[in-house]
Amino acid sequence: MAWQAKFMVQNGRIIPWEDGRIHPHALAITYAASVFEGIRAYRHPQTGAYSVFRLKEHLERIMQGVKIMRFENPPTMAEMERGILDLIPKNEPDDDVYIRLQVLVEGPGTQVTRGPTGWTVVAIPRERSPGFSRGLNLGVSSWTRISDNSMPPRVKAAANYHASRFVSMQAKADGYDGALILNSQGKVSEGPGACLFVIRDGRLLTPHRGSDILESVTRTTVIQVAREMGYTVEETTIDRTELYVADEAFMCGTGQELVPIASVDRLPVGDGKPGPIASALQAKYEALVRGTTNEHAEWRTAV
Ligand SMILES: Cc1ncc(COP(=O)(O)O)c(C=O)c1O
């Protein structure tokens, strides 16, 4: 990775990376009062121009999180958008950019303290998943997915990733690339940082939005694009054993992008290689995010 972040944004100001500050007694740390977005800006291979993929949808989702978390006086979507678009060129990237936007409670206080609310943006390099070409070897976790009546997965709260870390660390200790998680109903939910699609008999299946998933921007994108490509997509419940009999499967998310699954619990998915539908969708997604197609120009914000 050739470039390094030199600047960040804190409360609307661009500051040197090393000048970012948060007090150890801020509620963001004492009670994890923080919501965030992972967003990507892609470099066009010919022009070198950058565009941010589905920025509006990410900003809308963080505002939903801010509302549910009851943060006081949050930044506006326009302020956060400006911060992101100004920060990227300041860092002089020479490759794709991963952006993390956070809104958090900066002050000390009690469990009911709602402000003052601060916000930060960093723009850093991020490598592709090792499974991007070969496919991921996943295991079904023995941890249960968090649920809407205790730690709502719909909110992209930093605290939710306490549970995801347990899942990911277990998967690593067990020798997998990553994991899939069953919810409290015993149905497949998602991974610790990405959503799931399974392909059976030419149809795409994905856990429905009541399956304790994050309402993923990439999942919504894949559903729309797959339908435009002529595939049938069903939002439904998925059993663990459907993972074993699927023809193909893949994970999707802003950070993960679109990554085929090669095996689950050491059973091959299909023939254990990225399948034709996952590969076609992966190529389409790549063209859409990078802007090498004119389709869905409304999803790309020029930097
Ligand atoms: C738990 C979880 N599910 C799904 C996703 C994918 O969401 P999106 O496509 O909005 O990045 C993420 C990514 O951040 C995630 O952390």
PDB file of C-alpha atoms and ligand atoms in Angstrom:
ATOM      1  CA  MET A   1       0.000   0.000   0.000  1.00  0.00           C
ATOM      2  CA  ALA A   2       1.719   3.073  -1.269  1.00  0.00           C
ATOM      3  CA  TRP A   3      -0.092   5.945   0.378  1.00  0.00           C
ATOM      4  CA  GLN A   4      -0.706   6.858   3.992  1.00  0.00           C
ATOM      5  CA  ALA A   5      -3.338   9.081   5.554  1.00  0.00           C
ATOM      6  CA  LYS A   6      -1.868  12.445   6.527  1.00  0.00           C
ATOM      7  CA  PHE A   7      -5.016  14.267   7.588  1.00  0.00           C
ATOM      8  CA  MET A   8      -8.364  13.537   9.202  1.00  0.00           C
ATOM      9  CA  VAL A   9     -11.528  15.479   9.943  1.00  0.00           C
ATOM     10  CA  GLN A  10     -12.658  16.197  13.482  1.00  0.00           C
ATOM     11  CA  ASN A  11     -15.845  18.212  14.008  1.00  0.00           C
ATOM     12  CA  GLY A  12     -15.668  19.709  10.532  1.00  0.00           C
ATOM     13  CA  ARG A  13     -12.004  20.759  10.626  1.00  0.00           C
ATOM     14  CA  ILE A  14      -9.253  19.092   8.625  1.00  0.00           C
ATOM     15  CA  ILE A  15      -6.381  18.429  11.020  1.00  0.00           C
ATOM     16  CA  PRO A  16      -3.106  16.455  10.853  1.00  0.00           C
ATOM     17  CA  TRP A  17      -3.726  12.730  11.426  1.00  0.00           C
ATOM     18  CA  GLU A  18      -1.777  12.707  14.697  1.00  0.00           C
ATOM     19  CA  ASP A  19      -3.770  15.631  16.152  1.00  0.00           C
ATOM     20  CA  GLY A  20      -7.047  13.634  16.439  1.00  0.00           C
ATOM     21  CA  ARG A  21      -8.255  13.770  20.072  1.00  0.00           C
ATOM     22  CA  ILE A  22     -10.860  12.080  22.245  1.00  0.00           C
ATOM     23  CA  HIS A  23     -10.922  12.108  26.048  1.00  0.00           C
ATOM     24  CA  PRO A  24     -10.614   8.650  27.692  1.00  0.00           C
ATOM     25  CA  HIS A  25     -13.689   9.500  29.771  1.00  0.00           C
ATOM     26  CA  ALA A  26     -15.839  10.401  26.742  1.00  0.00           C
ATOM     27  CA  LEU A  27     -19.077   8.391  26.539  1.00  0.00           C
ATOM     28  CA  ALA A  28     -17.850   7.104  23.177  1.00  0.00           C
ATOM     29  CA  ILE A  29     -15.282   5.130  25.174  1.00  0.00           C
ATOM     30  CA  THR A  30     -16.940   4.504  28.546  1.00  0.00           C
ATOM     31  CA  TYR A  31     -20.235   3.256  27.012  1.00  0.00           C
ATOM     32  CA  ALA A  32     -19.331   2.912  23.302  1.00  0.00           C
ATOM     33  CA  ALA A  33     -21.760   5.745  22.399  1.00  0.00           C
ATOM     34  CA  SER A  34     -20.731   5.838  18.760  1.00  0.00           C
ATOM     35  CA  VAL A  35     -22.203   5.049  15.350  1.00  0.00           C
ATOM     36  CA  PHE A  36     -20.208   4.802  12.165  1.00  0.00           C
ATOM     37  CA  GLU A  37     -20.150   4.116   8.446  1.00  0.00           C
ATOM     38  CA  GLY A  38     -17.569   2.335   6.318  1.00  0.00           C
ATOM     39  CA  ILE A  39     -17.627   3.947   2.877  1.00  0.00           C
ATOM     40  CA  ARG A  40     -15.433   3.455  -0.169  1.00  0.00           C
ATOM     41  CA  ALA A  41     -14.110   5.856  -2.789  1.00  0.00           C
ATOM     42  CA  TYR A  42     -12.842   4.160  -5.939  1.00  0.00           C
ATOM     43  CA  ARG A  43     -10.237   5.341  -8.405  1.00  0.00           C
ATOM     44  CA  HIS A  44     -11.189   5.207 -12.076  1.00  0.00           C
ATOM     45  CA  PRO A  45      -8.518   3.097 -13.837  1.00  0.00           C
ATOM     46  CA  GLN A  46      -8.206   5.416 -16.856  1.00  0.00           C
ATOM     47  CA  THR A  47      -8.903   8.925 -15.582  1.00  0.00           C
ATOM     48  CA  GLY A  48      -7.580   8.479 -12.030  1.00  0.00           C
ATOM     49  CA  ALA A  49     -10.654  10.383 -10.785  1.00  0.00           C
ATOM     50  CA  TYR A  50     -12.241   9.328  -7.499  1.00  0.00           C
ATOM     51  CA  SER A  51     -15.908   8.789  -6.776  1.00  0.00           C
ATOM     52  CA  VAL A  52     -17.613   7.777  -3.550  1.00  0.00           C
ATOM     53  CA  PHE A  53     -20.056   4.885  -3.878  1.00  0.00           C
ATOM     54  CA  ARG A  54     -23.586   5.404  -2.523  1.00  0.00           C
ATOM     55  CA  LEU A  55     -22.569   8.256  -0.230  1.00  0.00           C
ATOM     56  CA  LYS A  56     -26.151   9.464   0.222  1.00  0.00           C
ATOM     57  CA  GLU A  57     -27.317   6.048   1.431  1.00  0.00           C
ATOM     58  CA  HIS A  58     -24.466   5.823   3.945  1.00  0.00           C
ATOM     59  CA  LEU A  59     -25.256   9.311   5.261  1.00  0.00           C
ATOM     60  CA  GLU A  60     -28.933   8.434   5.560  1.00  0.00           C
ATOM     61  CA  ARG A  61     -28.104   5.298   7.517  1.00  0.00           C
ATOM     62  CA  ILE A  62     -25.827   7.098   9.975  1.00  0.00           C
ATOM     63  CA  MET A  63     -28.629   9.624  10.596  1.00  0.00           C
ATOM     64  CA  GLN A  64     -30.964   6.710  11.399  1.00  0.00           C
ATOM     65  CA  GLY A  65     -28.370   5.465  13.907  1.00  0.00           C
ATOM     66  CA  VAL A  66     -28.008   8.947  15.407  1.00  0.00           C
ATOM     67  CA  LYS A  67     -31.789   9.092  15.885  1.00  0.00           C
ATOM     68  CA  ILE A  68     -32.069   5.656  17.485  1.00  0.00           C
ATOM     69  CA  MET A  69     -29.073   6.398  19.743  1.00  0.00           C
ATOM     70  CA  ARG A  70     -30.709   9.773  20.680  1.00  0.00           C
ATOM     71  CA  PHE A  71     -27.545  11.825  20.107  1.00  0.00           C
ATOM     72  CA  GLU A  72     -28.004  15.571  20.702  1.00  0.00           C
ATOM     73  CA  ASN A  73     -27.194  18.170  18.011  1.00  0.00           C
ATOM     74  CA  PRO A  74     -25.608  15.786  15.510  1.00  0.00           C
ATOM     75  CA  PRO A  75     -23.798  17.062  12.402  1.00  0.00           C
ATOM     76  CA  THR A  76     -25.930  17.475   9.281  1.00  0.00           C
ATOM     77  CA  MET A  77     -25.634  15.187   6.278  1.00  0.00           C
ATOM     78  CA  ALA A  78     -24.303  18.157   4.273  1.00  0.00           C
ATOM     79  CA  GLU A  79     -21.524  18.805   6.825  1.00  0.00           C
ATOM     80  CA  MET A  80     -20.457  15.156   6.836  1.00  0.00           C
ATOM     81  CA  GLU A  81     -20.564  14.974   3.035  1.00  0.00           C
ATOM     82  CA  ARG A  82     -18.360  18.083   2.786  1.00  0.00           C
ATOM     83  CA  GLY A  83     -15.916  16.623   5.325  1.00  0.00           C
ATOM     84  CA  ILE A  84     -15.579  13.384   3.345  1.00  0.00           C
ATOM     85  CA  LEU A  85     -15.219  15.035  -0.052  1.00  0.00           C
ATOM     86  CA  ASP A  86     -12.643  17.577   1.217  1.00  0.00           C
ATOM     87  CA  LEU A  87     -10.579  14.986   3.087  1.00  0.00           C
ATOM     88  CA  ILE A  88      -9.946  12.526   0.250  1.00  0.00           C
ATOM     89  CA  PRO A  89      -7.790  14.788  -1.995  1.00  0.00           C
ATOM     90  CA  LYS A  90      -5.958  16.227   1.059  1.00  0.00           C
ATOM     91  CA  ASN A  91      -4.525  12.759   1.675  1.00  0.00           C
ATOM     92  CA  GLU A  92      -3.224  12.466  -1.917  1.00  0.00           C
ATOM     93  CA  PRO A  93      -4.231   8.809  -2.346  1.00  0.00           C
ATOM     94  CA  ASP A  94      -2.914   6.860  -5.308  1.00  0.00           C
ATOM     95  CA  ASP A  95      -5.336   3.950  -4.936  1.00  0.00           C
ATOM     96  CA  ASP A  96      -8.841   3.193  -3.625  1.00  0.00           C
ATOM     97  CA  VAL A  97      -9.860   4.821  -0.346  1.00  0.00           C
ATOM     98  CA  TYR A  98     -11.704   3.420   2.655  1.00  0.00           C
ATOM     99  CA  ILE A  99     -13.537   6.058   4.659  1.00  0.00           C
ATOM    100  CA  ARG A 100     -14.691   5.676   8.217  1.00  0.00           C
ATOM    101  CA  LEU A 101     -17.198   8.257   9.400  1.00  0.00           C
ATOM    102  CA  GLN A 102     -18.072   8.261  13.102  1.00  0.00           C
ATOM    103  CA  VAL A 103     -20.592  10.214  15.154  1.00  0.00           C
ATOM    104  CA  LEU A 104     -19.991   9.924  18.865  1.00  0.00           C
ATOM    105  CA  VAL A 105     -20.673  11.397  22.288  1.00  0.00           C
ATOM    106  CA  GLU A 106     -17.576  13.403  23.176  1.00  0.00           C
ATOM    107  CA  GLY A 107     -18.420  14.426  26.705  1.00  0.00           C
ATOM    108  CA  PRO A 108     -18.254  12.497  29.990  1.00  0.00           C
ATOM    109  CA  GLY A 109     -21.490  11.568  31.739  1.00  0.00           C
ATOM    110  CA  THR A 110     -23.902   8.817  32.618  1.00  0.00           C
ATOM    111  CA  GLN A 111     -25.798   6.203  30.584  1.00  0.00           C
ATOM    112  CA  VAL A 112     -28.388   8.832  29.634  1.00  0.00           C
ATOM    113  CA  THR A 113     -25.960  11.529  28.497  1.00  0.00           C
ATOM    114  CA  ARG A 114     -26.762  12.442  24.864  1.00  0.00           C
ATOM    115  CA  GLY A 115     -24.080  14.985  23.986  1.00  0.00           C
ATOM    116  CA  PRO A 116     -22.076  16.942  23.148  1.00  0.00           C
ATOM    117  CA  THR A 117     -21.949  15.021  19.900  1.00  0.00           C
ATOM    118  CA  GLY A 118     -18.781  15.054  17.823  1.00  0.00           C
ATOM    119  CA  TRP A 119     -17.839  13.499  14.516  1.00  0.00           C
ATOM    120  CA  THR A 120     -14.723  12.287  12.771  1.00  0.00           C
ATOM    121  CA  VAL A 121     -13.697  11.098   9.330  1.00  0.00           C
ATOM    122  CA  VAL A 122     -10.611   9.157   8.349  1.00  0.00           C
ATOM    123  CA  ALA A 123      -9.692   8.120   4.807  1.00  0.00           C
ATOM    124  CA  ILE A 124      -7.215   5.252   4.666  1.00  0.00           C
ATOM    125  CA  PRO A 125      -6.030   2.516   2.284  1.00  0.00           C
ATOM    126  CA  ARG A 126      -7.694  -0.894   2.593  1.00  0.00           C
ATOM    127  CA  GLU A 127      -6.743  -4.091   0.852  1.00  0.00           C
ATOM    128  CA  ARG A 128      -9.169  -6.401  -0.877  1.00  0.00           C
ATOM    129  CA  SER A 129     -10.374  -9.531   0.876  1.00  0.00           C
ATOM    130  CA  PRO A 130      -8.005 -12.498   0.369  1.00  0.00           C
ATOM    131  CA  GLY A 131     -11.077 -14.411  -0.798  1.00  0.00           C
ATOM    132  CA  PHE A 132     -11.845 -11.978  -3.636  1.00  0.00           C
ATOM    133  CA  SER A 133     -10.547 -14.366  -6.335  1.00  0.00           C
ATOM    134  CA  ARG A 134     -10.258 -17.753  -4.628  1.00  0.00           C
ATOM    135  CA  GLY A 135     -13.364 -17.649  -2.414  1.00  0.00           C
ATOM    136  CA  LEU A 136     -13.685 -17.645   1.370  1.00  0.00           C
ATOM    137  CA  ASN A 137     -13.594 -20.670   3.654  1.00  0.00           C
ATOM    138  CA  LEU A 138     -16.149 -19.916   6.361  1.00  0.00           C
ATOM    139  CA  GLY A 139     -17.414 -21.655   9.476  1.00  0.00           C
ATOM    140  CA  VAL A 140     -20.796 -21.255  11.183  1.00  0.00           C
ATOM    141  CA  SER A 141     -20.082 -19.563  14.499  1.00  0.00           C
ATOM    142  CA  SER A 142     -21.135 -20.972  17.865  1.00  0.00           C
ATOM    143  CA  TRP A 143     -21.949 -17.393  18.909  1.00  0.00           C
ATOM    144  CA  THR A 144     -25.518 -16.147  18.377  1.00  0.00           C
ATOM    145  CA  ARG A 145     -26.215 -12.968  16.376  1.00  0.00           C
ATOM    146  CA  ILE A 146     -27.195  -9.884  18.391  1.00  0.00           C
ATOM    147  CA  SER A 147     -30.891  -9.053  18.071  1.00  0.00           C
ATOM    148  CA  ASP A 148     -33.198  -6.076  17.685  1.00  0.00           C
ATOM    149  CA  ASN A 149     -34.558  -6.186  21.227  1.00  0.00           C
ATOM    150  CA  SER A 150     -31.140  -6.003  22.884  1.00  0.00           C
ATOM    151  CA  MET A 151     -28.398  -4.658  20.544  1.00  0.00           C
ATOM    152  CA  PRO A 152     -30.184  -3.686  17.318  1.00  0.00           C
ATOM    153  CA  PRO A 153     -28.035  -4.776  14.355  1.00  0.00           C
ATOM    154  CA  ARG A 154     -29.890  -2.231  12.189  1.00  0.00           C
ATOM    155  CA  VAL A 155     -27.887   0.486  13.982  1.00  0.00           C
ATOM    156  CA  LYS A 156     -24.282   0.473  12.850  1.00  0.00           C
ATOM    157  CA  ALA A 157     -23.109   1.067  16.413  1.00  0.00           C
ATOM    158  CA  ALA A 158     -19.474   0.522  17.341  1.00  0.00           C
ATOM    159  CA  ALA A 159     -20.725  -1.515  20.323  1.00  0.00           C
ATOM    160  CA  ASN A 160     -22.250  -4.148  18.002  1.00  0.00           C
ATOM    161  CA  TYR A 161     -18.758  -5.077  16.880  1.00  0.00           C
ATOM    162  CA  HIS A 162     -17.972  -6.359  20.370  1.00  0.00           C
ATOM    163  CA  ALA A 163     -20.108  -9.362  19.325  1.00  0.00           C
ATOM    164  CA  SER A 164     -18.588  -9.451  15.833  1.00  0.00           C
ATOM    165  CA  ARG A 165     -15.088  -9.590  17.327  1.00  0.00           C
ATOM    166  CA  PHE A 166     -15.946 -12.728  19.279  1.00  0.00           C
ATOM    167  CA  VAL A 167     -17.204 -14.323  16.061  1.00  0.00           C
ATOM    168  CA  SER A 168     -14.163 -13.285  14.017  1.00  0.00           C
ATOM    169  CA  MET A 169     -11.648 -14.270  16.661  1.00  0.00           C
ATOM    170  CA  GLN A 170     -13.266 -17.694  17.050  1.00  0.00           C
ATOM    171  CA  ALA A 171     -13.218 -18.187  13.266  1.00  0.00           C
ATOM    172  CA  LYS A 172      -9.547 -17.267  13.128  1.00  0.00           C
ATOM    173  CA  ALA A 173      -8.670 -19.591  16.024  1.00  0.00           C
ATOM    174  CA  ASP A 174     -10.553 -22.378  14.225  1.00  0.00           C
ATOM    175  CA  GLY A 175      -8.621 -21.828  10.985  1.00  0.00           C
ATOM    176  CA  TYR A 176     -11.382 -20.203   8.878  1.00  0.00           C
ATOM    177  CA  ASP A 177     -11.220 -17.011   6.826  1.00  0.00           C
ATOM    178  CA  GLY A 178     -14.376 -15.837   8.572  1.00  0.00           C
ATOM    179  CA  ALA A 179     -17.782 -16.843   9.853  1.00  0.00           C
ATOM    180  CA  LEU A 180     -21.507 -16.865   9.347  1.00  0.00           C
ATOM    181  CA  ILE A 181     -23.763 -16.289  12.345  1.00  0.00           C
ATOM    182  CA  LEU A 182     -27.127 -17.830  13.244  1.00  0.00           C
ATOM    183  CA  ASN A 183     -29.691 -15.582  14.939  1.00  0.00           C
ATOM    184  CA  SER A 184     -31.694 -16.389  18.054  1.00  0.00           C
ATOM    185  CA  GLN A 185     -34.245 -18.202  15.856  1.00  0.00           C
ATOM    186  CA  GLY A 186     -31.447 -20.472  14.612  1.00  0.00           C
ATOM    187  CA  LYS A 187     -31.632 -19.073  11.055  1.00  0.00           C
ATOM    188  CA  VAL A 188     -28.666 -17.745   9.105  1.00  0.00           C
ATOM    189  CA  SER A 189     -28.257 -14.013   9.660  1.00  0.00           C
ATOM    190  CA  GLU A 190     -25.030 -12.614   8.191  1.00  0.00           C
ATOM    191  CA  GLY A 191     -21.290 -12.450   8.829  1.00  0.00           C
ATOM    192  CA  PRO A 192     -19.569 -10.300  11.465  1.00  0.00           C
ATOM    193  CA  GLY A 193     -19.042  -7.541   8.869  1.00  0.00           C
ATOM    194  CA  ALA A 194     -20.912  -8.438   5.675  1.00  0.00           C
ATOM    195  CA  CYS A 195     -24.223  -9.776   4.344  1.00  0.00           C
ATOM    196  CA  LEU A 196     -24.853 -13.121   2.677  1.00  0.00           C
ATOM    197  CA  PHE A 197     -26.360 -14.338  -0.561  1.00  0.00           C
ATOM    198  CA  VAL A 198     -26.934 -17.999  -1.424  1.00  0.00           C
ATOM    199  CA  ILE A 199     -27.730 -19.233  -4.923  1.00  0.00           C
ATOM    200  CA  ARG A 200     -29.959 -22.272  -5.391  1.00  0.00           C
ATOM    201  CA  ASP A 201     -31.293 -23.386  -8.761  1.00  0.00           C
ATOM    202  CA  GLY A 202     -30.412 -20.047 -10.361  1.00  0.00           C
ATOM    203  CA  ARG A 203     -32.237 -17.979  -7.705  1.00  0.00           C
ATOM    204  CA  LEU A 204     -30.550 -15.626  -5.280  1.00  0.00           C
ATOM    205  CA  LEU A 205     -31.638 -15.928  -1.653  1.00  0.00           C
ATOM    206  CA  THR A 206     -30.643 -13.510   1.110  1.00  0.00           C
ATOM    207  CA  PRO A 207     -31.731 -13.348   4.770  1.00  0.00           C
ATOM    208  CA  HIS A 208     -34.692 -10.931   5.007  1.00  0.00           C
ATOM    209  CA  ARG A 209     -34.431  -7.672   6.904  1.00  0.00           C
ATOM    210  CA  GLY A 210     -35.964  -9.177  10.052  1.00  0.00           C
ATOM    211  CA  SER A 211     -33.099 -11.690  10.290  1.00  0.00           C
ATOM    212  CA  ASP A 212     -31.002  -9.491  12.627  1.00  0.00           C
ATOM    213  CA  ILE A 213     -28.864  -8.128   9.817  1.00  0.00           C
ATOM    214  CA  LEU A 214     -27.417  -4.704   9.210  1.00  0.00           C
ATOM    215  CA  GLU A 215     -29.553  -3.173   6.443  1.00  0.00           C
ATOM    216  CA  SER A 216     -26.571  -3.193   4.147  1.00  0.00           C
ATOM    217  CA  VAL A 217     -26.134  -0.679   1.344  1.00  0.00           C
ATOM    218  CA  THR A 218     -24.311  -3.310  -0.716  1.00  0.00           C
ATOM    219  CA  ARG A 219     -27.064  -5.891  -0.143  1.00  0.00           C
ATOM    220  CA  THR A 220     -29.633  -3.389  -1.464  1.00  0.00           C
ATOM    221  CA  THR A 221     -27.353  -2.685  -4.429  1.00  0.00           C
ATOM    222  CA  VAL A 222     -26.912  -6.390  -5.205  1.00  0.00           C
ATOM    223  CA  ILE A 223     -30.661  -7.064  -4.987  1.00  0.00           C
ATOM    224  CA  GLN A 224     -31.396  -4.279  -7.487  1.00  0.00           C
ATOM    225  CA  VAL A 225     -28.536  -5.077  -9.852  1.00  0.00           C
ATOM    226  CA  ALA A 226     -29.217  -8.830  -9.839  1.00  0.00           C
ATOM    227  CA  ARG A 227     -32.865  -8.165 -10.740  1.00  0.00           C
ATOM    228  CA  GLU A 228     -31.771  -5.809 -13.511  1.00  0.00           C
ATOM    229  CA  MET A 229     -29.556  -8.633 -14.804  1.00  0.00           C
ATOM    230  CA  GLY A 230     -32.622 -10.881 -14.941  1.00  0.00           C
ATOM    231  CA  TYR A 231     -32.112 -12.996 -11.816  1.00  0.00           C
ATOM    232  CA  THR A 232     -34.825 -13.785  -9.309  1.00  0.00           C
ATOM    233  CA  VAL A 233     -33.962 -12.552  -5.803  1.00  0.00           C
ATOM    234  CA  GLU A 234     -35.819 -13.635  -2.676  1.00  0.00           C
ATOM    235  CA  GLU A 235     -35.451 -12.053   0.761  1.00  0.00           C
ATOM    236  CA  THR A 236     -36.257 -14.996   2.967  1.00  0.00           C
ATOM    237  CA  THR A 237     -35.126 -17.161   5.901  1.00  0.00           C
ATOM    238  CA  ILE A 238     -32.114 -19.373   5.271  1.00  0.00           C
ATOM    239  CA  ASP A 239     -31.347 -22.577   7.174  1.00  0.00           C
ATOM    240  CA  ARG A 240     -27.825 -23.611   8.086  1.00  0.00           C
ATOM    241  CA  THR A 241     -28.049 -26.726   5.919  1.00  0.00           C
ATOM    242  CA  GLU A 242     -28.999 -24.621   2.886  1.00  0.00           C
ATOM    243  CA  LEU A 243     -25.423 -23.346   3.023  1.00  0.00           C
ATOM    244  CA  TYR A 244     -24.249 -26.912   2.462  1.00  0.00           C
ATOM    245  CA  VAL A 245     -26.501 -27.608  -0.518  1.00  0.00           C
ATOM    246  CA  ALA A 246     -26.180 -24.212  -2.214  1.00  0.00           C
ATOM    247  CA  ASP A 247     -24.787 -24.051  -5.758  1.00  0.00           C
ATOM    248  CA  GLU A 248     -22.991 -20.805  -4.964  1.00  0.00           C
ATOM    249  CA  ALA A 249     -22.778 -18.269  -2.162  1.00  0.00           C
ATOM    250  CA  PHE A 250     -21.112 -14.927  -1.573  1.00  0.00           C
ATOM    251  CA  MET A 251     -20.642 -12.234   1.056  1.00  0.00           C
ATOM    252  CA  CYS A 252     -21.177  -8.563   0.314  1.00  0.00           C
ATOM    253  CA  GLY A 253     -20.453  -5.288   2.028  1.00  0.00           C
ATOM    254  CA  THR A 254     -18.700  -2.006   1.448  1.00  0.00           C
ATOM    255  CA  GLY A 255     -15.489  -3.207   3.072  1.00  0.00           C
ATOM    256  CA  GLN A 256     -15.679  -6.812   1.867  1.00  0.00           C
ATOM    257  CA  GLU A 257     -17.059  -5.847  -1.559  1.00  0.00           C
ATOM    258  CA  LEU A 258     -18.462  -8.954  -3.271  1.00  0.00           C
ATOM    259  CA  VAL A 259     -16.570 -12.091  -2.264  1.00  0.00           C
ATOM    260  CA  PRO A 260     -17.462 -15.665  -3.248  1.00  0.00           C
ATOM    261  CA  ILE A 261     -17.673 -18.366  -0.566  1.00  0.00           C
ATOM    262  CA  ALA A 262     -15.692 -21.516  -1.359  1.00  0.00           C
ATOM    263  CA  SER A 263     -16.718 -23.626   1.634  1.00  0.00           C
ATOM    264  CA  VAL A 264     -18.793 -23.605   4.812  1.00  0.00           C
ATOM    265  CA  ASP A 265     -17.846 -25.817   7.774  1.00  0.00           C
ATOM    266  CA  ARG A 266     -15.283 -27.443   5.435  1.00  0.00           C
ATOM    267  CA  LEU A 267     -18.006 -28.589   3.024  1.00  0.00           C
ATOM    268  CA  PRO A 268     -17.500 -27.170  -0.477  1.00  0.00           C
ATOM    269  CA  VAL A 269     -20.113 -24.743  -1.772  1.00  0.00           C
ATOM    270  CA  GLY A 270     -20.921 -26.113  -5.234  1.00  0.00           C
ATOM    271  CA  ASP A 271     -17.597 -27.312  -6.592  1.00  0.00           C
ATOM    272  CA  GLY A 272     -15.655 -25.187  -4.115  1.00  0.00           C
ATOM    273  CA  LYS A 273     -14.745 -22.530  -6.677  1.00  0.00           C
ATOM    274  CA  PRO A 274     -16.319 -19.108  -7.336  1.00  0.00           C
ATOM    275  CA  GLY A 275     -19.436 -19.848  -9.388  1.00  0.00           C
ATOM    276  CA  PRO A 276     -20.710 -18.139 -12.565  1.00  0.00           C
ATOM    277  CA  ILE A 277     -23.478 -16.028 -11.000  1.00  0.00           C
ATOM    278  CA  ALA A 278     -21.320 -14.766  -8.117  1.00  0.00           C
ATOM    279  CA  SER A 279     -18.524 -14.000 -10.591  1.00  0.00           C
ATOM    280  CA  ALA A 280     -20.875 -12.133 -12.961  1.00  0.00           C
ATOM    281  CA  LEU A 281     -22.252 -10.061 -10.087  1.00  0.00           C
ATOM    282  CA  GLN A 282     -18.753  -9.398  -8.777  1.00  0.00           C
ATOM    283  CA  ALA A 283     -17.683  -8.042 -12.177  1.00  0.00           C
ATOM    284  CA  LYS A 284     -20.818  -5.911 -12.426  1.00  0.00           C
ATOM    285  CA  TYR A 285     -20.319  -4.524  -8.924  1.00  0.00           C
ATOM    286  CA  GLU A 286     -16.700  -3.681  -9.746  1.00  0.00           C
ATOM    287  CA  ALA A 287     -17.768  -1.722 -12.854  1.00  0.00           C
ATOM    288  CA  LEU A 288     -20.481   0.133 -10.930  1.00  0.00           C
ATOM    289  CA  VAL A 289     -18.315   1.163  -7.977  1.00  0.00           C
ATOM    290  CA  ARG A 290     -15.379   2.197 -10.164  1.00  0.00           C
ATOM    291  CA  GLY A 291     -17.471   3.949 -12.785  1.00  0.00           C
ATOM    292  CA  THR A 292     -16.204   1.997 -15.777  1.00  0.00           C
ATOM    293  CA  THR A 293     -19.871   1.784 -16.826  1.00  0.00           C
ATOM    294  CA  ASN A 294     -22.299   4.672 -17.241  1.00  0.00           C
ATOM    295  CA  GLU A 295     -25.031   2.711 -15.507  1.00  0.00           C
ATOM    296  CA  HIS A 296     -26.285   4.059 -12.205  1.00  0.00           C
ATOM    297  CA  ALA A 297     -24.205   7.233 -12.335  1.00  0.00           C
ATOM    298  CA  GLU A 298     -26.499   8.459  -9.529  1.00  0.00           C
ATOM    299  CA  TRP A 299     -24.713   6.080  -7.136  1.00  0.00           C
ATOM    300  CA  ARG A 300     -21.290   7.730  -7.622  1.00  0.00           C
ATOM    301  CA  THR A 301     -20.411  11.100  -6.085  1.00  0.00           C
ATOM    302  CA  ALA A 302     -17.425  12.733  -7.773  1.00  0.00           C
ATOM    303  CA  VAL A 303     -14.670  13.855  -5.415  1.00  0.00           C
TER     304      VAL A 303
HETATM  305  C1  LIG B   1     -22.470  -6.630  10.286  1.00  0.00           C
HETATM  306  C2  LIG B   1     -22.411  -6.063   8.913  1.00  0.00           C
HETATM  307  N1  LIG B   1     -23.280  -6.506   8.003  1.00  0.00           N
HETATM  308  C3  LIG B   1     -23.273  -6.036   6.734  1.00  0.00           C
HETATM  309  C4  LIG B   1     -22.364  -5.094   6.324  1.00  0.00           C
HETATM  310  C5  LIG B   1     -22.411  -4.551   4.940  1.00  0.00           C
HETATM  311  O1  LIG B   1     -23.011  -3.280   4.984  1.00  0.00           O
HETATM  312  P1  LIG B   1     -22.771  -2.242   3.822  1.00  0.00           P
HETATM  313  O2  LIG B   1     -23.058  -2.938   2.549  1.00  0.00           O
HETATM  314  O3  LIG B   1     -23.745  -1.147   4.104  1.00  0.00           O
HETATM  315  O4  LIG B   1     -21.365  -1.805   3.935  1.00  0.00           O
HETATM  316  C6  LIG B   1     -21.436  -4.607   7.234  1.00  0.00           C
HETATM  317  C7  LIG B   1     -20.462  -3.634   6.770  1.00  0.00           C
HETATM  318  O5  LIG B   1     -20.088  -2.721   7.320  1.00  0.00           O
HETATM  319  C8  LIG B   1     -21.469  -5.079   8.563  1.00  0.00           C
HETATM  320  O6  LIG B   1     -20.603  -4.628   9.463  1.00  0.00           O
END
